[in-house]
CSV table of C-alpha atoms in Angstrom, one decimal:
chain,number,residue,atom,x,y,z
Z,857,MET,CA,-46.8,-71.9,1.8
Z,858,SER,CA,-46.3,-69.3,-0.9
Z,859,ALA,CA,-46.0,-65.6,-0.1
Z,860,ALA,CA,-49.1,-63.4,-0.1
Z,861,PRO,CA,-49.6,-61.4,-3.4
Z,862,ILE,CA,-48.1,-57.9,-3.1
Z,863,GLY,CA,-48.5,-54.7,-5.0
Z,864,ILE,CA,-45.7,-52.0,-5.2
Z,865,GLY,CA,-46.4,-48.2,-5.5
Z,866,PHE,CA,-43.6,-45.7,-6.3
Z,867,ASP,CA,-42.9,-42.1,-5.8
Z,868,PHE,CA,-41.5,-40.6,-9.0
Z,869,ASP,CA,-39.2,-37.6,-8.3
Z,870,HIS,CA,-36.0,-38.7,-6.9
Z,871,THR,CA,-37.2,-42.3,-6.8
Z,872,LEU,CA,-37.7,-43.3,-10.4
Z,873,GLY,CA,-36.6,-40.2,-12.2
Z,874,ILE,CA,-34.6,-36.9,-11.7
Z,875,ASP,CA,-35.6,-33.7,-13.2
Z,876,HIS,CA,-32.7,-31.5,-12.1
Z,877,GLY,CA,-34.9,-28.7,-10.6
Z,878,LEU,CA,-37.0,-28.4,-13.8
Z,879,GLU,CA,-39.7,-26.3,-12.4
Z,880,LEU,CA,-37.2,-23.9,-10.7
Z,881,ARG,CA,-35.2,-23.6,-13.9
Z,882,ALA,CA,-38.5,-22.7,-15.7
Z,883,LEU,CA,-39.2,-20.0,-13.2
Z,884,TYR,CA,-35.8,-18.4,-14.0
Z,885,ALA,CA,-36.4,-18.8,-17.7
Z,886,TYR,CA,-39.8,-17.2,-17.2
Z,887,ALA,CA,-38.4,-14.2,-15.3
Z,888,ALA,CA,-35.8,-13.7,-18.2
Z,889,GLU,CA,-38.6,-13.7,-20.7
Z,890,LEU,CA,-40.5,-11.0,-18.8
Z,891,GLY,CA,-37.4,-8.8,-18.9
Z,892,ARG,CA,-36.8,-9.3,-15.2
Z,893,PRO,CA,-33.9,-11.8,-15.1
Z,894,LEU,CA,-33.0,-13.2,-11.8
Z,895,ASP,CA,-29.5,-14.0,-10.6
Z,896,GLU,CA,-29.4,-17.9,-10.1
Z,897,ARG,CA,-26.4,-17.2,-7.6
Z,898,ASP,CA,-28.6,-15.1,-5.3
Z,899,ALA,CA,-29.3,-17.4,-2.3
Z,900,ASP,CA,-32.2,-15.4,-1.1
Z,901,VAL,CA,-34.0,-15.5,-4.4
Z,902,HIS,CA,-33.3,-19.1,-4.8
Z,903,ALA,CA,-34.8,-19.7,-1.3
Z,904,ALA,CA,-38.0,-17.6,-2.1
Z,905,LEU,CA,-38.7,-19.5,-5.3
Z,906,ALA,CA,-38.0,-22.9,-3.7
Z,907,LYS,CA,-40.4,-22.0,-0.9
Z,908,LEU,CA,-43.2,-21.1,-3.4
Z,909,LEU,CA,-42.6,-24.4,-5.3
Z,910,ALA,CA,-42.7,-26.3,-2.0
Z,911,ASP,CA,-46.0,-24.7,-1.1
Z,912,PHE,CA,-47.4,-25.5,-4.6
Z,913,ARG,CA,-46.4,-29.1,-4.3
Z,914,ALA,CA,-47.9,-29.4,-1.0
Z,915,GLY,CA,-51.1,-28.2,-2.3
Z,916,LEU,CA,-50.9,-24.7,-0.5
Z,917,LEU,CA,-50.8,-22.9,-3.9
Z,918,THR,CA,-52.4,-23.5,-7.2
Z,919,LEU,CA,-50.2,-23.5,-10.3
Z,920,ASP,CA,-51.8,-20.3,-11.5
Z,921,SER,CA,-51.4,-18.7,-8.1
Z,922,LEU,CA,-47.7,-19.8,-8.0
Z,923,VAL,CA,-47.0,-18.0,-11.3
Z,924,LEU,CA,-49.0,-14.9,-10.4
Z,925,VAL,CA,-47.1,-14.5,-7.1
Z,926,VAL,CA,-43.7,-14.9,-9.0
Z,927,ALA,CA,-44.8,-12.3,-11.6
Z,928,GLU,CA,-45.9,-9.9,-8.9
Z,929,MET,CA,-42.5,-10.3,-7.2
Z,930,LEU,CA,-41.0,-9.2,-10.6
Z,931,GLY,CA,-43.5,-6.4,-11.1
Z,932,ALA,CA,-44.9,-8.0,-14.3
Z,933,GLN,CA,-48.1,-9.6,-15.7
Z,934,GLY,CA,-48.3,-13.3,-14.9
Z,935,ASP,CA,-48.9,-15.9,-17.7
Z,936,PRO,CA,-49.3,-19.4,-16.1
Z,937,ASP,CA,-49.8,-21.0,-19.6
Z,938,ARG,CA,-46.4,-19.7,-20.7
Z,939,TRP,CA,-44.7,-21.1,-17.6
Z,940,ARG,CA,-46.3,-24.5,-18.3
Z,941,GLU,CA,-44.8,-24.4,-21.9
Z,942,LEU,CA,-41.4,-23.6,-20.5
Z,943,CYS,CA,-41.6,-26.5,-18.1
Z,944,TYR,CA,-42.6,-28.9,-21.0
Z,945,GLY,CA,-39.7,-27.6,-23.1
Z,946,LEU,CA,-37.2,-28.6,-20.5
Z,947,VAL,CA,-38.3,-32.1,-20.0
Z,948,ASP,CA,-36.1,-33.7,-22.8
Z,949,GLU,CA,-33.1,-31.7,-21.6
Z,950,LEU,CA,-33.3,-32.3,-17.8
Z,951,VAL,CA,-35.2,-35.5,-17.0
Z,952,VAL,CA,-33.4,-38.8,-16.6
Z,953,PRO,CA,-34.1,-42.1,-15.0
Z,954,VAL,CA,-32.7,-43.0,-11.6
Z,955,ASP,CA,-30.1,-45.8,-12.0
Z,956,GLY,CA,-31.8,-49.2,-12.6
Z,957,ALA,CA,-35.4,-47.9,-12.7
Z,958,ARG,CA,-36.3,-49.2,-16.1
Z,959,GLU,CA,-34.7,-52.6,-15.5
Z,960,MET,CA,-36.3,-53.0,-12.1
Z,961,LEU,CA,-39.8,-52.2,-13.4
Z,962,ALA,CA,-39.4,-54.7,-16.2
Z,963,ARG,CA,-38.3,-57.4,-13.7
Z,964,LEU,CA,-41.4,-56.8,-11.5
Z,965,ARG,CA,-43.7,-56.9,-14.6
Z,966,GLU,CA,-42.1,-60.3,-15.6
Z,967,ARG,CA,-43.0,-61.6,-12.2
Z,968,GLY,CA,-46.7,-60.3,-12.4
Z,969,ILE,CA,-46.4,-57.9,-9.5
Z,970,PRO,CA,-48.8,-55.0,-9.9
Z,971,THR,CA,-47.1,-51.7,-9.9
Z,972,ALA,CA,-48.2,-48.0,-10.0
Z,973,ILE,CA,-46.8,-44.4,-9.5
Z,974,LEU,CA,-48.2,-42.2,-6.9
Z,975,THR,CA,-46.7,-38.7,-7.2
Z,976,ASN,CA,-47.4,-35.1,-6.0
Z,977,GLY,CA,-47.4,-32.6,-8.8
Z,978,TRP,CA,-49.5,-31.6,-11.9
Z,979,THR,CA,-50.5,-34.2,-14.3
Z,980,PRO,CA,-49.3,-33.1,-17.7
Z,981,LEU,CA,-45.8,-32.4,-16.5
Z,982,GLN,CA,-45.5,-35.6,-14.4
Z,983,GLN,CA,-46.8,-37.7,-17.3
Z,984,LYS,CA,-44.2,-36.1,-19.6
Z,985,LYS,CA,-41.4,-36.6,-17.1
Z,986,ILE,CA,-42.4,-40.2,-16.4
Z,987,ALA,CA,-42.5,-41.0,-20.1
Z,988,ARG,CA,-39.1,-39.4,-20.7
Z,989,ALA,CA,-37.4,-41.1,-17.7
Z,990,LEU,CA,-38.9,-44.6,-18.0
Z,991,GLY,CA,-39.5,-45.0,-21.8
Z,992,ASP,CA,-41.2,-48.4,-22.6
Z,993,ALA,CA,-41.0,-49.3,-18.9
Z,994,ALA,CA,-43.9,-46.8,-18.3
Z,995,ASP,CA,-46.2,-48.6,-20.8
Z,996,GLY,CA,-49.3,-49.7,-19.0
Z,997,LEU,CA,-48.1,-48.2,-15.7
Z,998,THR,CA,-50.9,-46.6,-13.7
Z,999,VAL,CA,-50.0,-43.1,-12.8
Z,1000,LEU,CA,-51.8,-41.3,-10.0
Z,1001,VAL,CA,-51.0,-37.6,-9.7
Z,1002,SER,CA,-52.1,-35.3,-6.7
Z,1003,ASP,CA,-53.8,-32.6,-8.7
Z,1004,ALA,CA,-56.1,-35.2,-10.3
Z,1005,LEU,CA,-56.7,-37.1,-7.1
Z,1006,GLY,CA,-57.4,-34.0,-5.2
Z,1007,ALA,CA,-55.2,-35.3,-2.5
Z,1008,VAL,CA,-51.6,-34.6,-1.7
Z,1009,LYS,CA,-49.1,-37.0,0.0
Z,1010,PRO,CA,-48.8,-37.7,2.8
Z,1011,SER,CA,-52.6,-37.6,3.1
Z,1012,ALA,CA,-54.3,-41.1,3.6
Z,1013,ALA,CA,-56.6,-40.4,0.7
Z,1014,ALA,CA,-53.7,-40.4,-1.8
Z,1015,PHE,CA,-52.5,-43.8,-0.5
Z,1016,ASP,CA,-56.1,-45.0,-0.5
Z,1017,ALA,CA,-56.2,-44.3,-4.2
Z,1018,LEU,CA,-52.9,-46.3,-4.7
Z,1019,VAL,CA,-54.3,-49.4,-2.9
Z,1020,ASP,CA,-57.4,-49.3,-5.0
Z,1021,ALA,CA,-55.3,-49.0,-8.2
Z,1022,LEU,CA,-53.1,-51.8,-7.4
Z,1023,GLY,CA,-56.0,-54.1,-6.3
Z,1024,VAL,CA,-54.1,-55.9,-3.5
Z,1025,ALA,CA,-54.7,-56.0,0.2
Z,1026,ARG,CA,-53.6,-52.9,2.0
Z,1027,GLU,CA,-51.3,-54.8,4.3
Z,1028,HIS,CA,-49.4,-56.3,1.3
Z,1029,THR,CA,-49.0,-52.9,-0.4
Z,1030,TRP,CA,-45.5,-51.5,-0.4
Z,1031,TYR,CA,-44.7,-48.0,-1.1
Z,1032,VAL,CA,-41.2,-46.8,-2.3
Z,1033,GLY,CA,-40.1,-43.2,-2.0
Z,1034,ASP,CA,-37.2,-41.0,-0.9
Z,1035,SER,CA,-39.1,-38.5,1.4
Z,1036,PRO,CA,-39.5,-39.6,5.0
Z,1037,PRO,CA,-42.5,-37.3,5.7
Z,1038,ALA,CA,-44.4,-37.7,2.5
Z,1039,ASP,CA,-43.6,-41.2,1.4
Z,1040,VAL,CA,-42.6,-43.2,4.5
Z,1041,ALA,CA,-44.7,-41.6,7.2
Z,1042,GLY,CA,-47.6,-41.1,4.9
Z,1043,ALA,CA,-47.7,-44.8,3.7
Z,1044,LEU,CA,-47.2,-46.1,7.3
Z,1045,ALA,CA,-50.1,-43.9,8.6
Z,1046,ALA,CA,-52.2,-45.3,5.8
Z,1047,GLY,CA,-51.6,-48.8,6.7
Z,1048,LEU,CA,-49.1,-49.7,3.9
Z,1049,ARG,CA,-45.5,-51.0,4.2
Z,1050,ALA,CA,-43.0,-48.2,3.5
Z,1051,ILE,CA,-39.6,-48.6,1.8
Z,1052,TRP,CA,-37.2,-45.7,2.2
Z,1053,PHE,CA,-35.0,-45.3,-1.0
Z,1054,ASP,CA,-31.9,-43.9,0.6
Z,1055,TRP,CA,-29.9,-43.7,-2.7
Z,1056,GLU,CA,-28.2,-40.4,-1.5
Z,1057,GLY,CA,-26.9,-41.9,1.7
Z,1058,VAL,CA,-28.4,-39.5,4.2
Z,1059,SER,CA,-29.4,-40.1,7.8
Z,1060,TYR,CA,-33.0,-40.9,8.5
Z,1061,PRO,CA,-34.7,-38.1,10.6
Z,1062,GLN,CA,-35.5,-39.4,14.2
Z,1063,ASN,CA,-38.8,-37.5,14.3
Z,1064,PHE,CA,-40.5,-39.7,11.7
Z,1065,PRO,CA,-41.5,-43.4,12.1
Z,1066,PRO,CA,-38.9,-45.8,10.8
Z,1067,PRO,CA,-39.5,-47.5,7.4
Z,1068,THR,CA,-40.5,-51.1,7.0
Z,1069,LEU,CA,-37.4,-51.6,4.8
Z,1070,ARG,CA,-34.5,-49.5,3.6
Z,1071,ILE,CA,-32.8,-49.8,0.2
Z,1072,ALA,CA,-29.9,-48.1,-1.4
Z,1073,ALA,CA,-30.5,-49.3,-4.9
Z,1074,LEU,CA,-33.6,-50.1,-6.9
Z,1075,ARG,CA,-32.4,-53.5,-7.9
Z,1076,GLU,CA,-33.0,-54.5,-4.3
Z,1077,LEU,CA,-36.7,-54.5,-5.0
Z,1078,GLU,CA,-36.5,-57.3,-7.6
Z,1079,THR,CA,-36.8,-59.9,-4.9
Z,1080,LEU,CA,-39.5,-58.1,-2.9
Z,1081,GLY,CA,-42.3,-60.5,-2.0
Z,1082,GLU,CA,-40.1,-63.5,-2.0
Z,1083,ASN,CA,-39.5,-65.4,1.3
Z,1084,THR,CA,-37.0,-62.8,2.5
Z,1085,TYR,CA,-39.8,-60.2,2.8
Z,1086,ALA,CA,-42.9,-62.3,2.8
Z,1087,PRO,CA,-45.3,-61.6,5.7
């Protein structure tokens, strides 16, 4: 009997593409433009900016609020549009694909497996990063971004949108990501199968449910859905 049809969703950052801290770099550039340059070697400043960005990505701060808070820290007027422009300007310089991402997506497309990206972030930047990292491999790929969905991973609503976009049964939907809390635990809680992409060789935290499957390279996904992983 043939394996049931599957669909595969992907995280983007640190799963299909790497942006080398683009948004953080843009904050440093923004501070310099305001005439309030920050020392990138200052661990306390780095930690404060990283915390603000983490809160933003988790949906606890809006983009405008993030920029205004940073500007207030600097004693200056905030201009969220200018920070957006700085982010866009760094895409070509900083964003690269994860090894094998383009080739893996092409193989899955050849096999007729529905694929989509579900990513936290803000839509214009994520779209630019995805296009830069994946090139032609992104053509026709459904991209779901948390700000447009109104749902941030690991919320079930975000994964529900992915299932709808892929058009396959929830129990045959796989989600690939590098984050145990946002990607693995979120997907499992929503009834999906979770693949932990452990490309950095770290230990899986014991306080989260284990993934359905662990991979160390994206090429391992090219046989997903064949008898080895079939239900």
